[in-house]
Amino acid sequence: MKKKNMKRVLLVAIPAVLIVAALFFVGNGAGPVEVLAVEVKPYAEKIIAVGQLGPAQETTLIAEVSGTVKSLTAEEGGTVSAGELLLEIENPVTTEYSTASTEYSRLGSLVSTSRTDYNNAKTLFEEGAISQVELTARKNALDSAVSQQKAALLQVEIAAENANKYKLRVPWDSLLLKTYVAPGEYVKAGQSLVDIGSVDGYRITAEVDEKYFPVIKEGVAVLISVGDSNTGAIRSEVDSITPRINKETGTFEIKIKVPEDFPYIASNLTVSLEILLLEKDAAIVIPKKYFTAEESNAGFVLLYREGKVKKEQVEIDAGFGSNVLVLNGLKEGDLLISPEADLVEGDSVKSYKEGEAN
């Protein structure tokens, strides 16, 4: 039986994708060799993350004292102005402040009377009508009254501070996000009472892998989307970056501005994020395995050109994924041969089109 001649066969198929795979068949019984036909396409290098939407400022208010909740002035979703009373706990010692205030007022009158007596005594002493001993006694009485009044003022301040512990006021214009208690319930000191958020804007927070810390900067573009919404992604940018890595998770926090026209405003809403590190209207991108590095951002690829394997020097941007961005050295229509084909520059490849020999 006559032995058939083995031939090298090239088959190329180029569907409409960024990088298009085809097959070469190399002689001497070799298996199929992967070849890519390159197209110039828009390119975005991005990080996919998940974020949480919430007020720009948010905190939990804690009970300073134990007692029964007397009143709650707002419901979840309601707003409260800065300094307004939000929640009150029944005060078991309601007379403390009143008693201290009454005593302070009494001593204020005593100081006024003692000062008048002392001033009159000075006049009488200068006229020789009273002795130094009497003048000194009037001075001591005034000093004692002043000292007692200062002590009474301290008691008033302490009583007021104690009374305020039973009255919870919001520190800034607030949105009541969540209540943990209701009127009539007993609470303990240190217990969470309510969550409040600011009413002057929202932010999105996200935890990102620490390997991206060197490349995410303030102002980097971000696309925000919610579930399967038909509104499409909304463009924003990174607002701030927390300069601290969480040792347990290996992540760092970023905050993203929420545009004024963002249609979904709800605390703790989960959103999908595309952090756009790089955007190009036209670019050539190839899988890393087709690139052989010689320097940090330079190396070569193998091309099929006119029946031969050609070595082409290229410059790249390594990026973070499984692809590299080619900056120089390739053009649209080039056919890349994988290094796995075990071919070197100058090797011949006899090609066939649609299964017919050239």
mmCIF file of C-alpha atoms in Angstrom:
data_model
loop_
_atom_site.group_PDB
_atom_site.id
_atom_site.type_symbol
_atom_site.label_atom_id
_atom_site.label_comp_id
_atom_site.label_asym_id
_atom_site.label_seq_id
_atom_site.Cartn_x
_atom_site.Cartn_y
_atom_site.Cartn_z
ATOM 1 C CA MET A 1 0.000 0.000 0.000
ATOM 2 C CA LYS A 2 1.397 3.373 -1.016
ATOM 3 C CA LYS A 3 2.056 5.704 1.892
ATOM 4 C CA LYS A 4 0.248 9.000 1.527
ATOM 5 C CA ASN A 5 2.245 12.221 1.675
ATOM 6 C CA MET A 6 1.612 14.217 4.839
ATOM 7 C CA LYS A 7 0.854 17.923 4.300
ATOM 8 C CA ARG A 8 0.598 20.916 6.577
ATOM 9 C CA VAL A 9 -2.848 22.415 6.467
ATOM 10 C CA LEU A 10 -4.014 25.895 7.479
ATOM 11 C CA LEU A 11 -7.700 26.513 8.166
ATOM 12 C CA VAL A 12 -8.758 29.996 9.295
ATOM 13 C CA ALA A 13 -12.220 31.083 10.467
ATOM 14 C CA ILE A 14 -12.872 34.672 11.608
ATOM 15 C CA PRO A 15 -16.251 35.247 13.310
ATOM 16 C CA ALA A 16 -17.164 38.758 14.527
ATOM 17 C CA VAL A 17 -15.494 38.842 17.950
ATOM 18 C CA LEU A 18 -12.654 40.869 19.418
ATOM 19 C CA ILE A 19 -10.098 38.107 18.939
ATOM 20 C CA VAL A 20 -11.089 35.320 16.592
ATOM 21 C CA ALA A 21 -9.910 31.723 16.893
ATOM 22 C CA ALA A 22 -9.069 29.517 13.893
ATOM 23 C CA LEU A 23 -7.150 26.265 13.418
ATOM 24 C CA PHE A 24 -3.875 25.439 11.660
ATOM 25 C CA PHE A 25 -2.844 21.871 10.962
ATOM 26 C CA VAL A 26 0.909 21.401 10.872
ATOM 27 C CA GLY A 27 2.581 18.534 9.028
ATOM 28 C CA ASN A 28 4.252 15.378 10.298
ATOM 29 C CA GLY A 29 1.083 14.275 12.097
ATOM 30 C CA ALA A 30 0.917 17.269 14.459
ATOM 31 C CA GLY A 31 -2.437 18.117 16.035
ATOM 32 C CA PRO A 32 -4.363 21.339 15.462
ATOM 33 C CA VAL A 33 -2.573 24.547 16.348
ATOM 34 C CA GLU A 34 -4.569 27.500 17.605
ATOM 35 C CA VAL A 35 -4.368 30.700 15.618
ATOM 36 C CA LEU A 36 -6.009 34.044 16.407
ATOM 37 C CA ALA A 37 -7.057 36.673 13.915
ATOM 38 C CA VAL A 38 -6.892 40.102 15.529
ATOM 39 C CA GLU A 39 -9.467 42.856 15.206
ATOM 40 C CA VAL A 40 -9.365 46.417 16.485
ATOM 41 C CA LYS A 41 -12.233 46.988 18.900
ATOM 42 C CA PRO A 42 -13.230 49.300 21.766
ATOM 43 C CA TYR A 43 -11.637 48.108 24.990
ATOM 44 C CA ALA A 44 -12.230 48.661 28.681
ATOM 45 C CA GLU A 45 -10.086 47.261 31.460
ATOM 46 C CA LYS A 46 -12.373 46.987 34.444
ATOM 47 C CA ILE A 47 -12.824 45.532 37.900
ATOM 48 C CA ILE A 48 -16.172 43.974 38.767
ATOM 49 C CA ALA A 49 -17.349 44.653 42.317
ATOM 50 C CA VAL A 50 -20.465 44.771 44.470
ATOM 51 C CA GLY A 51 -21.368 47.864 46.494
ATOM 52 C CA GLN A 52 -23.880 49.028 49.075
ATOM 53 C CA LEU A 53 -25.858 52.232 48.694
ATOM 54 C CA GLY A 54 -26.422 54.319 51.806
ATOM 55 C CA PRO A 55 -26.408 57.843 53.240
ATOM 56 C CA ALA A 56 -23.124 59.713 53.006
ATOM 57 C CA GLN A 57 -23.116 59.857 56.808
ATOM 58 C CA GLU A 58 -24.639 57.123 58.949
ATOM 59 C CA THR A 59 -24.480 56.128 62.611
ATOM 60 C CA THR A 60 -26.199 54.126 65.350
ATOM 61 C CA LEU A 61 -27.403 55.978 68.455
ATOM 62 C CA ILE A 62 -26.846 54.117 71.733
ATOM 63 C CA ALA A 63 -28.660 54.334 75.075
ATOM 64 C CA GLU A 64 -26.538 55.984 77.784
ATOM 65 C CA VAL A 65 -28.864 54.927 80.600
ATOM 66 C CA SER A 66 -31.267 52.107 81.371
ATOM 67 C CA GLY A 67 -35.010 52.658 81.512
ATOM 68 C CA THR A 68 -38.332 52.396 79.733
ATOM 69 C CA VAL A 69 -38.780 54.125 76.375
ATOM 70 C CA LYS A 70 -41.259 56.948 76.916
ATOM 71 C CA SER A 71 -41.639 58.273 73.367
ATOM 72 C CA LEU A 72 -40.303 58.032 69.809
ATOM 73 C CA THR A 73 -41.043 61.095 67.693
ATOM 74 C CA ALA A 74 -40.459 59.700 64.183
ATOM 75 C CA GLU A 75 -41.047 56.544 62.169
ATOM 76 C CA GLU A 76 -38.606 54.739 59.901
ATOM 77 C CA GLY A 77 -38.130 56.798 56.758
ATOM 78 C CA GLY A 78 -39.027 60.028 58.569
ATOM 79 C CA THR A 79 -36.716 63.003 58.995
ATOM 80 C CA VAL A 80 -35.632 64.852 62.125
ATOM 81 C CA SER A 81 -33.874 68.237 62.229
ATOM 82 C CA ALA A 82 -30.540 68.679 63.973
ATOM 83 C CA GLY A 83 -30.943 69.032 67.743
ATOM 84 C CA GLU A 84 -34.544 67.823 67.804
ATOM 85 C CA LEU A 85 -35.732 65.220 70.295
ATOM 86 C CA LEU A 86 -36.026 61.791 68.684
ATOM 87 C CA LEU A 87 -36.442 59.420 71.635
ATOM 88 C CA GLU A 88 -37.025 59.847 75.372
ATOM 89 C CA ILE A 89 -36.484 57.373 78.212
ATOM 90 C CA GLU A 90 -38.427 57.729 81.452
ATOM 91 C CA ASN A 91 -36.280 59.547 84.039
ATOM 92 C CA PRO A 92 -36.639 58.010 87.519
ATOM 93 C CA VAL A 93 -35.207 61.140 89.199
ATOM 94 C CA THR A 94 -37.257 63.943 87.686
ATOM 95 C CA THR A 95 -36.642 66.422 90.565
ATOM 96 C CA GLU A 96 -32.834 66.404 90.437
ATOM 97 C CA TYR A 97 -32.490 69.228 87.941
ATOM 98 C CA SER A 98 -35.332 71.259 89.466
ATOM 99 C CA THR A 99 -33.831 71.008 92.963
ATOM 100 C CA ALA A 100 -30.361 71.964 91.749
ATOM 101 C CA SER A 101 -31.731 74.928 89.789
ATOM 102 C CA THR A 102 -33.726 76.188 92.784
ATOM 103 C CA GLU A 103 -30.659 76.016 95.024
ATOM 104 C CA TYR A 104 -28.559 77.833 92.434
ATOM 105 C CA SER A 105 -31.129 80.635 92.228
ATOM 106 C CA ARG A 106 -31.263 80.947 96.043
ATOM 107 C CA LEU A 107 -27.499 81.233 96.251
ATOM 108 C CA GLY A 108 -27.540 83.799 93.458
ATOM 109 C CA SER A 109 -29.752 85.996 95.627
ATOM 110 C CA LEU A 110 -27.440 85.402 98.593
ATOM 111 C CA VAL A 111 -24.413 86.484 96.550
ATOM 112 C CA SER A 112 -26.209 89.643 95.477
ATOM 113 C CA THR A 113 -27.170 90.504 99.070
ATOM 114 C CA SER A 114 -23.681 89.681 100.394
ATOM 115 C CA ARG A 115 -22.038 91.853 97.745
ATOM 116 C CA THR A 116 -24.289 94.799 98.672
ATOM 117 C CA ASP A 117 -23.486 94.304 102.372
ATOM 118 C CA TYR A 118 -19.763 94.175 101.650
ATOM 119 C CA ASN A 119 -19.844 97.334 99.500
ATOM 120 C CA ASN A 120 -21.755 99.165 102.238
ATOM 121 C CA ALA A 121 -19.279 97.890 104.812
ATOM 122 C CA LYS A 122 -16.349 99.270 102.821
ATOM 123 C CA THR A 123 -17.972 102.715 102.847
ATOM 124 C CA LEU A 124 -18.578 102.540 106.600
ATOM 125 C CA PHE A 125 -15.033 101.333 107.220
ATOM 126 C CA GLU A 126 -13.597 104.259 105.244
ATOM 127 C CA GLU A 127 -15.733 106.603 107.380
ATOM 128 C CA GLY A 128 -14.464 104.916 110.537
ATOM 129 C CA ALA A 129 -17.905 103.669 111.472
ATOM 130 C CA ILE A 130 -16.933 99.962 111.647
ATOM 131 C CA SER A 131 -13.789 98.031 112.460
ATOM 132 C CA GLN A 132 -11.530 95.975 110.208
ATOM 133 C CA VAL A 133 -12.908 92.826 111.826
ATOM 134 C CA GLU A 134 -16.462 93.680 110.733
ATOM 135 C CA LEU A 135 -15.290 94.486 107.188
ATOM 136 C CA THR A 136 -13.407 91.193 106.983
ATOM 137 C CA ALA A 137 -16.484 89.291 108.194
ATOM 138 C CA ARG A 138 -18.608 90.865 105.428
ATOM 139 C CA LYS A 139 -15.904 89.939 102.874
ATOM 140 C CA ASN A 140 -15.782 86.354 104.106
ATOM 141 C CA ALA A 141 -19.582 86.107 103.875
ATOM 142 C CA LEU A 142 -19.449 87.275 100.249
ATOM 143 C CA ASP A 143 -16.656 84.849 99.362
ATOM 144 C CA SER A 144 -18.578 81.983 100.969
ATOM 145 C CA ALA A 145 -21.740 82.817 99.026
ATOM 146 C CA VAL A 146 -19.809 82.991 95.738
ATOM 147 C CA SER A 147 -18.139 79.644 96.464
ATOM 148 C CA GLN A 148 -21.481 78.007 97.280
ATOM 149 C CA GLN A 149 -23.012 79.395 94.101
ATOM 150 C CA LYS A 150 -20.187 77.954 91.983
ATOM 151 C CA ALA A 151 -20.707 74.545 93.594
ATOM 152 C CA ALA A 152 -24.449 74.822 92.978
ATOM 153 C CA LEU A 153 -23.833 75.675 89.306
ATOM 154 C CA LEU A 154 -21.766 72.511 88.961
ATOM 155 C CA GLN A 155 -24.665 70.509 90.413
ATOM 156 C CA VAL A 156 -27.035 72.129 87.920
ATOM 157 C CA GLU A 157 -24.744 71.164 85.040
ATOM 158 C CA ILE A 158 -24.441 67.599 86.323
ATOM 159 C CA ALA A 159 -28.205 67.339 86.751
ATOM 160 C CA ALA A 160 -28.768 68.731 83.250
ATOM 161 C CA GLU A 161 -26.269 66.283 81.788
ATOM 162 C CA ASN A 162 -27.940 63.392 83.593
ATOM 163 C CA ALA A 163 -31.364 64.527 82.396
ATOM 164 C CA ASN A 164 -30.121 64.786 78.808
ATOM 165 C CA LYS A 165 -29.051 61.147 78.902
ATOM 166 C CA TYR A 166 -32.740 60.286 78.976
ATOM 167 C CA LYS A 167 -33.453 62.507 75.949
ATOM 168 C CA LEU A 168 -31.933 61.424 72.649
ATOM 169 C CA ARG A 169 -31.418 64.275 70.161
ATOM 170 C CA VAL A 170 -30.035 63.895 66.639
ATOM 171 C CA PRO A 171 -26.635 65.509 65.919
ATOM 172 C CA TRP A 172 -27.483 66.579 62.349
ATOM 173 C CA ASP A 173 -30.439 66.718 59.967
ATOM 174 C CA SER A 174 -31.270 63.036 59.861
ATOM 175 C CA LEU A 175 -33.231 60.321 58.130
ATOM 176 C CA LEU A 176 -34.454 57.617 60.518
ATOM 177 C CA LEU A 177 -33.216 54.416 58.888
ATOM 178 C CA LYS A 178 -34.077 51.793 61.495
ATOM 179 C CA THR A 179 -35.547 51.595 64.997
ATOM 180 C CA TYR A 180 -34.565 48.812 67.396
ATOM 181 C CA VAL A 181 -36.987 49.740 70.203
ATOM 182 C CA ALA A 182 -40.539 51.001 70.698
ATOM 183 C CA PRO A 183 -42.338 53.021 73.409
ATOM 184 C CA GLY A 184 -42.960 50.901 76.486
ATOM 185 C CA GLU A 185 -39.901 48.693 75.978
ATOM 186 C CA TYR A 186 -37.160 48.548 78.610
ATOM 187 C CA VAL A 187 -33.656 49.275 77.355
ATOM 188 C CA LYS A 188 -30.257 48.847 78.939
ATOM 189 C CA ALA A 189 -27.340 51.264 78.833
ATOM 190 C CA GLY A 190 -25.238 50.506 75.752
ATOM 191 C CA GLN A 191 -28.157 49.104 73.765
ATOM 192 C CA SER A 192 -28.685 50.205 70.142
ATOM 193 C CA LEU A 193 -31.747 52.439 69.803
ATOM 194 C CA VAL A 194 -31.897 53.731 66.217
ATOM 195 C CA ASP A 195 -29.877 54.045 63.019
ATOM 196 C CA ILE A 196 -29.826 57.478 61.403
ATOM 197 C CA GLY A 197 -28.362 58.774 58.156
ATOM 198 C CA SER A 198 -27.719 62.215 56.758
ATOM 199 C CA VAL A 199 -30.263 63.740 54.398
ATOM 200 C CA ASP A 200 -27.725 65.628 52.277
ATOM 201 C CA GLY A 201 -26.668 62.886 49.865
ATOM 202 C CA TYR A 202 -25.847 59.230 49.352
ATOM 203 C CA ARG A 203 -22.662 57.266 48.713
ATOM 204 C CA ILE A 204 -21.873 53.749 47.523
ATOM 205 C CA THR A 205 -19.266 51.793 49.464
ATOM 206 C CA ALA A 206 -17.474 48.718 48.135
ATOM 207 C CA GLU A 207 -14.729 46.376 49.317
ATOM 208 C CA VAL A 208 -12.063 45.760 46.656
ATOM 209 C CA ASP A 209 -9.196 43.249 46.608
ATOM 210 C CA GLU A 210 -5.970 44.794 47.878
ATOM 211 C CA LYS A 211 -4.113 43.900 44.665
ATOM 212 C CA TYR A 212 -6.004 46.756 43.002
ATOM 213 C CA PHE A 213 -4.941 49.341 45.595
ATOM 214 C CA PRO A 214 -2.103 50.758 43.418
ATOM 215 C CA VAL A 215 -4.348 51.356 40.395
ATOM 216 C CA ILE A 216 -7.668 52.644 41.754
ATOM 217 C CA LYS A 217 -7.508 56.417 42.121
ATOM 218 C CA GLU A 218 -9.990 59.116 43.046
ATOM 219 C CA GLY A 219 -11.857 60.197 39.930
ATOM 220 C CA VAL A 220 -11.683 56.798 38.190
ATOM 221 C CA ALA A 221 -14.904 56.173 36.246
ATOM 222 C CA VAL A 222 -17.447 53.664 37.587
ATOM 223 C CA LEU A 223 -20.577 52.203 35.989
ATOM 224 C CA ILE A 224 -23.397 51.533 38.473
ATOM 225 C CA SER A 225 -26.302 49.187 37.803
ATOM 226 C CA VAL A 226 -29.100 47.763 39.929
ATOM 227 C CA GLY A 227 -30.441 44.242 39.398
ATOM 228 C CA ASP A 228 -32.077 43.701 36.022
ATOM 229 C CA SER A 229 -33.159 47.328 35.671
ATOM 230 C CA ASN A 230 -33.901 48.571 32.178
ATOM 231 C CA THR A 231 -32.404 51.977 32.865
ATOM 232 C CA GLY A 232 -28.908 50.765 32.012
ATOM 233 C CA ALA A 233 -25.698 51.520 33.848
ATOM 234 C CA ILE A 234 -25.246 54.982 35.312
ATOM 235 C CA ARG A 235 -21.821 56.579 35.146
ATOM 236 C CA SER A 236 -20.104 58.015 38.220
ATOM 237 C CA GLU A 237 -16.616 58.073 39.737
ATOM 238 C CA VAL A 238 -14.587 57.033 42.763
ATOM 239 C CA ASP A 239 -15.003 59.677 45.457
ATOM 240 C CA SER A 240 -12.566 58.478 48.124
ATOM 241 C CA ILE A 241 -10.295 55.560 49.012
ATOM 242 C CA THR A 242 -9.687 54.303 52.539
ATOM 243 C CA PRO A 243 -5.884 54.012 53.006
ATOM 244 C CA ARG A 244 -6.164 50.917 55.159
ATOM 245 C CA ILE A 245 -6.246 47.226 54.260
ATOM 246 C CA ASN A 246 -8.563 44.919 56.192
ATOM 247 C CA LYS A 247 -6.198 42.201 57.445
ATOM 248 C CA GLU A 248 -8.958 39.619 57.718
ATOM 249 C CA THR A 249 -10.427 40.046 54.227
ATOM 250 C CA GLY A 250 -7.457 41.448 52.296
ATOM 251 C CA THR A 251 -9.632 44.252 50.948
ATOM 252 C CA PHE A 252 -9.872 48.035 51.137
ATOM 253 C CA GLU A 253 -12.911 50.306 50.998
ATOM 254 C CA ILE A 254 -13.773 52.780 48.283
ATOM 255 C CA LYS A 255 -16.649 55.251 48.170
ATOM 256 C CA ILE A 256 -18.415 56.216 44.968
ATOM 257 C CA LYS A 257 -20.461 59.322 44.274
ATOM 258 C CA VAL A 258 -24.164 58.806 43.601
ATOM 259 C CA PRO A 259 -25.400 61.029 40.747
ATOM 260 C CA GLU A 260 -28.340 63.302 41.490
ATOM 261 C CA ASP A 261 -30.436 61.525 38.866
ATOM 262 C CA PHE A 262 -29.800 58.055 40.325
ATOM 263 C CA PRO A 263 -33.283 56.470 40.292
ATOM 264 C CA TYR A 264 -32.908 54.048 43.206
ATOM 265 C CA ILE A 265 -32.401 55.583 46.657
ATOM 266 C CA ALA A 266 -32.549 53.106 49.534
ATOM 267 C CA SER A 267 -30.187 52.382 52.397
ATOM 268 C CA ASN A 268 -28.268 49.086 52.033
ATOM 269 C CA LEU A 269 -29.331 48.633 48.401
ATOM 270 C CA THR A 270 -26.924 46.251 46.626
ATOM 271 C CA VAL A 271 -25.517 47.586 43.351
ATOM 272 C CA SER A 272 -23.231 46.146 40.683
ATOM 273 C CA LEU A 273 -20.089 48.104 39.849
ATOM 274 C CA GLU A 274 -17.706 48.204 36.918
ATOM 275 C CA ILE A 275 -14.612 50.174 37.890
ATOM 276 C CA LEU A 276 -13.095 51.351 34.608
ATOM 277 C CA LEU A 277 -9.329 51.466 34.966
ATOM 278 C CA LEU A 278 -8.767 52.008 31.247
ATOM 279 C CA GLU A 279 -11.012 52.874 28.304
ATOM 280 C CA LYS A 280 -9.995 52.950 24.620
ATOM 281 C CA ASP A 281 -12.134 53.506 21.549
ATOM 282 C CA ALA A 282 -9.833 51.264 19.487
ATOM 283 C CA ALA A 283 -7.409 48.661 20.796
ATOM 284 C CA ILE A 284 -5.814 45.288 20.098
ATOM 285 C CA VAL A 285 -6.034 42.777 22.923
ATOM 286 C CA ILE A 286 -4.635 39.221 22.876
ATOM 287 C CA PRO A 287 -4.527 36.355 25.387
ATOM 288 C CA LYS A 288 -1.398 36.383 27.515
ATOM 289 C CA LYS A 289 -0.362 32.914 26.364
ATOM 290 C CA TYR A 290 0.348 34.276 22.862
ATOM 291 C CA PHE A 291 2.827 36.763 24.273
ATOM 292 C CA THR A 292 6.359 35.796 25.307
ATOM 293 C CA ALA A 293 7.844 38.358 27.680
ATOM 294 C CA GLU A 294 11.436 39.533 27.321
ATOM 295 C CA GLU A 295 11.110 42.658 29.455
ATOM 296 C CA SER A 296 8.424 43.966 31.825
ATOM 297 C CA ASN A 297 6.270 45.386 29.016
ATOM 298 C CA ALA A 298 7.986 44.082 25.899
ATOM 299 C CA GLY A 299 8.443 40.746 24.162
ATOM 300 C CA PHE A 300 7.348 38.932 21.013
ATOM 301 C CA VAL A 301 4.538 36.988 19.362
ATOM 302 C CA LEU A 302 4.593 34.418 16.549
ATOM 303 C CA LEU A 303 2.704 35.337 13.377
ATOM 304 C CA TYR A 304 1.610 33.338 10.361
ATOM 305 C CA ARG A 305 2.697 35.336 7.341
ATOM 306 C CA GLU A 306 2.890 34.087 3.724
ATOM 307 C CA GLY A 307 3.366 30.456 4.686
ATOM 308 C CA LYS A 308 6.042 31.176 7.275
ATOM 309 C CA VAL A 309 6.252 31.649 11.018
ATOM 310 C CA LYS A 310 7.466 35.169 11.809
ATOM 311 C CA LYS A 311 8.636 36.498 15.152
ATOM 312 C CA GLU A 312 7.259 39.996 15.825
ATOM 313 C CA GLN A 313 8.381 42.312 18.636
ATOM 314 C CA VAL A 314 5.523 43.978 20.524
ATOM 315 C CA GLU A 315 4.980 46.394 23.389
ATOM 316 C CA ILE A 316 2.135 45.675 25.785
ATOM 317 C CA ASP A 317 0.292 46.819 28.893
ATOM 318 C CA ALA A 318 0.005 43.728 31.066
ATOM 319 C CA GLY A 319 -3.277 44.611 32.773
ATOM 320 C CA PHE A 320 -4.864 42.338 35.381
ATOM 321 C CA GLY A 321 -6.853 39.746 33.462
ATOM 322 C CA SER A 322 -5.914 36.897 31.142
ATOM 323 C CA ASN A 323 -5.342 39.302 28.242
ATOM 324 C CA VAL A 324 -2.703 41.878 27.371
ATOM 325 C CA LEU A 325 -3.229 45.195 25.630
ATOM 326 C CA VAL A 326 -0.896 45.531 22.643
ATOM 327 C CA LEU A 327 0.459 49.054 22.303
ATOM 328 C CA ASN A 328 2.786 48.539 19.315
ATOM 329 C CA GLY A 329 3.748 45.730 16.921
ATOM 330 C CA LEU A 330 0.423 44.269 15.740
ATOM 331 C CA LYS A 331 -2.222 45.355 13.278
ATOM 332 C CA GLU A 332 -5.726 44.265 12.436
ATOM 333 C CA GLY A 333 -5.770 41.015 10.441
ATOM 334 C CA ASP A 334 -2.536 39.579 11.845
ATOM 335 C CA LEU A 335 -2.729 35.830 12.571
ATOM 336 C CA LEU A 336 -1.146 34.773 15.836
ATOM 337 C CA ILE A 337 0.323 31.316 16.319
ATOM 338 C CA SER A 338 0.365 29.928 19.836
ATOM 339 C CA PRO A 339 3.800 29.163 21.339
ATOM 340 C CA GLU A 340 2.282 25.797 22.249
ATOM 341 C CA ALA A 341 2.520 24.833 18.561
ATOM 342 C CA ASP A 342 6.252 24.299 19.091
ATOM 343 C CA LEU A 343 7.122 26.349 16.026
ATOM 344 C CA VAL A 344 9.947 28.829 15.622
ATOM 345 C CA GLU A 345 10.599 31.734 13.306
ATOM 346 C CA GLY A 346 11.176 30.571 9.750
ATOM 347 C CA ASP A 347 9.220 27.318 9.956
ATOM 348 C CA SER A 348 7.104 26.679 6.872
ATOM 349 C CA VAL A 349 3.360 26.153 7.060
ATOM 350 C CA LYS A 350 1.573 24.973 3.922
ATOM 351 C CA SER A 351 -1.947 26.262 4.140
ATOM 352 C CA TYR A 352 -5.199 25.114 2.638
ATOM 353 C CA LYS A 353 -8.266 27.197 2.174
ATOM 354 C CA GLU A 354 -11.634 25.539 2.723
ATOM 355 C CA GLY A 355 -9.867 22.178 2.661
ATOM 356 C CA GLU A 356 -8.308 22.666 -0.819
ATOM 357 C CA ALA A 357 -4.563 22.780 -1.392
ATOM 358 C CA ASN A 358 -3.078 26.050 -2.580
#
